[in-house]
Amino acid sequence: MPRAGLSPAGVVDAALALIDEQGPEALTLSAVAVRTGVATPSLYKHVRNISELRTLIAQRVMEEMTDLVGTAVMGRGGPEAVIALMRVWRRYAVEHPFRYAAMPPAPLIDPALAEAGGRLLEVVLAVLRGCGLEGGAAVHTARCLRAAVHGFAVLEVAGGFGLSEDLDTSYRLLEKTIVDGLLPAEND
Amino acid sequence: MPRAGLSPAGVVDAALALIDEQGPEALTLSAVAVRTGVATPSLYKHVRNISELRTLIAQRVMEEMTDLVGTAVMGRGGPEAVIALMRVWRRYAVEHPFRYAAMPPAPLIDPALAEAGGRLLEVVLAVLRGCGLEGGAAVHTARCLRAAVHGFAVLEVAGGFGLSEDLDTSYRLLEKTIVDGLLPAEND
DNA sequence: CTGAAAAGCTAATGGCTTTAGCCGTCGTGT
DNA sequence: ACACGACGGCTAAAGCCATTAGCTTTTCAG
């Protein structure tokens, strides 16, 4: 029996492909085993258990998100950067709905996710710093921003906005609300 | 063997108690069976399968939410009603975190939940009507309001706001942002 | 070339959902 | 009073999942 040449990263790759195609429900070790051409118990050589696999997936997704947001806000500042962040966040969710759903709501709580989560948070705080927000005010603002963006993304991805009105229009309203109501007035 | 006197509602009661105590993960038919003093397969006399049980739970939760929001906004109008809605929504989520998590993001999609979901939506739209919003504008506004409130609730309940800043302060900022930025200016 | 670590595998356990089929209980109509 | 049918309970069993144990094979370092 030739080796399959698997590795932890390979397992995560297969798991992500599975999630992308069939949703988080479909993430089972036996499905991953089939996809990697290996017997289920063999996966335990690369991953401690399914819970650790989920953690690794969450890490990946958060890293992707951090990269995406990071490059989107690069070269921008102030409200413009906030809008860029909001757009790219929603776009990721819409383009990878199941992957987005695999993003943990409380990464900082889990030691294994704290680092990746912290990096993402850092990007958000940097954007807010560019709007003149620091310290406690920045934290409160970041929470509201995150609540709005994440709430919209979750609901859109789940099909929670059932009525026929245009979603882009709704989101533009959210962007405007955030920029006008949440950020400090610009006085340059 | 004396009868247990079970009914669909009784099964849902037990399931809700279970969820309240141990979270949605713990919702298994065998746990419900233990709690109701019955063998697992007996539950199938009252509930078609675990998926239907989840639907029934979601109905209950949405009804509770509708009642709560309905009475909270009663006798209020305009932005005051919006703030009352936001407060009671968050309070429900914090007081019944697991129950809140059992609320489906897209009830209108599921025929079995469309009615309960529609009633809740109606209450929200009525509140917005009191702010002078109708038709398409009301829908877009409702989406943003829901995104913000739901997003905050989900994240708070999951422990997603890890930093030490006061959560009530953050939420007040969100309330202010919504009222100032999302609702049409008052000119009475 | 040898030996040990790494990476497979099969077998087996225990939990969960679900179906099938059996039996006692209860209320209703006679 | 009672017979009977519907209903609500039960056991048995199948099938899927995660996980563990223990065995074999491959690989690679020395």
GROMACS .gro file of N, CA and C (backbone and C1' of nucleotides) in nm, chain A residues 3 5-6 39 41-42 45-46, chain C residues 5-12:
model
   80
    3ARG      N    1   0.202   0.510   0.014
    3ARG     CA    2   0.159   0.617   0.104
    3ARG      C    3   0.080   0.724   0.029
    5GLY      N    4   0.086   1.034   0.119
    5GLY     CA    5   0.157   1.161   0.126
    5GLY      C    6   0.077   1.272   0.189
    6LEU      N    7   0.005   1.234   0.291
    6LEU     CA    8  -0.082   1.331   0.358
    6LEU      C    9  -0.002   1.411   0.461
   39ALA      N   10  -0.803   0.565   0.484
   39ALA     CA   11  -0.904   0.517   0.579
   39ALA      C   12  -0.923   0.619   0.692
   41PRO      N   13  -0.938   0.623   1.020
   41PRO     CA   14  -0.848   0.633   1.135
   41PRO      C   15  -0.711   0.688   1.099
   42SER      N   16  -0.674   0.677   0.973
   42SER     CA   17  -0.542   0.727   0.934
   42SER      C   18  -0.531   0.878   0.954
   45LYS      N   19  -0.340   1.039   1.239
   45LYS     CA   20  -0.195   1.056   1.239
   45LYS      C   21  -0.158   1.201   1.212
   46HIS      N   22  -0.251   1.277   1.159
   46HIS     CA   23  -0.220   1.414   1.118
   46HIS      C   24  -0.294   1.519   1.199
  381DA       P   25   1.194   0.555   1.766
  381DA     O5'   26   1.119   0.669   1.682
  381DA     C5'   27   1.199   0.748   1.593
  381DA     C4'   28   1.118   0.787   1.472
  381DA     C3'   29   0.974   0.831   1.504
  381DA     O3'   30   0.946   0.942   1.420
  381DA     C1'   31   0.971   0.656   1.346
  382DA       P   32   0.816   1.031   1.444
  382DA     O5'   33   0.744   1.019   1.303
  382DA     C5'   34   0.824   1.008   1.186
  382DA     C4'   35   0.739   0.961   1.071
  382DA     C3'   36   0.594   1.008   1.079
  382DA     O3'   37   0.556   1.044   0.948
  382DA     C1'   38   0.600   0.773   1.064
  383DA       P   39   0.417   1.108   0.916
  383DA     O5'   40   0.341   0.987   0.846
  383DA     C5'   41   0.394   0.932   0.727
  383DA     C4'   42   0.304   0.819   0.682
  383DA     C3'   43   0.155   0.855   0.691
  383DA     O3'   44   0.090   0.803   0.577
  383DA     C1'   45   0.197   0.659   0.811
  384DG       P   46  -0.041   0.866   0.520
  384DG     O5'   47  -0.119   0.738   0.468
  384DG     C5'   48  -0.183   0.655   0.560
  384DG     C4'   49  -0.161   0.511   0.526
  384DG     C3'   50  -0.285   0.428   0.555
  384DG     O3'   51  -0.357   0.399   0.438
  384DG     C1'   52  -0.096   0.339   0.671
  385DC       P   53  -0.509   0.363   0.451
  385DC     O5'   54  -0.506   0.221   0.526
  385DC     C5'   55  -0.443   0.111   0.463
  385DC     C4'   56  -0.459  -0.012   0.551
  385DC     C3'   57  -0.603  -0.031   0.596
  385DC     O3'   58  -0.661  -0.145   0.536
  385DC     C1'   59  -0.453  -0.041   0.783
  386DT       P   60  -0.817  -0.166   0.552
  386DT     O5'   61  -0.832  -0.274   0.670
  386DT     C5'   62  -0.737  -0.379   0.687
  386DT     C4'   63  -0.768  -0.454   0.815
  386DT     C3'   64  -0.917  -0.476   0.842
  386DT     O3'   65  -0.932  -0.604   0.905
  386DT     C1'   66  -0.826  -0.348   1.018
  387DA       P   67  -1.081  -0.658   0.935
  387DA     O5'   68  -1.091  -0.643   1.093
  387DA     C5'   69  -0.974  -0.660   1.174
  387DA     C4'   70  -1.012  -0.640   1.320
  387DA     C3'   71  -1.160  -0.661   1.352
  387DA     O3'   72  -1.170  -0.716   1.482
  387DA     C1'   73  -1.101  -0.440   1.406
  388DA       P   74  -1.314  -0.763   1.540
  388DA     O5'   75  -1.341  -0.654   1.652
  388DA     C5'   76  -1.229  -0.607   1.730
  388DA     C4'   77  -1.277  -0.492   1.816
  388DA     C3'   78  -1.426  -0.498   1.850
  388DA     O3'   79  -1.444  -0.462   1.986
  388DA     C1'   80  -1.375  -0.290   1.757
   0.00000   0.00000   0.00000
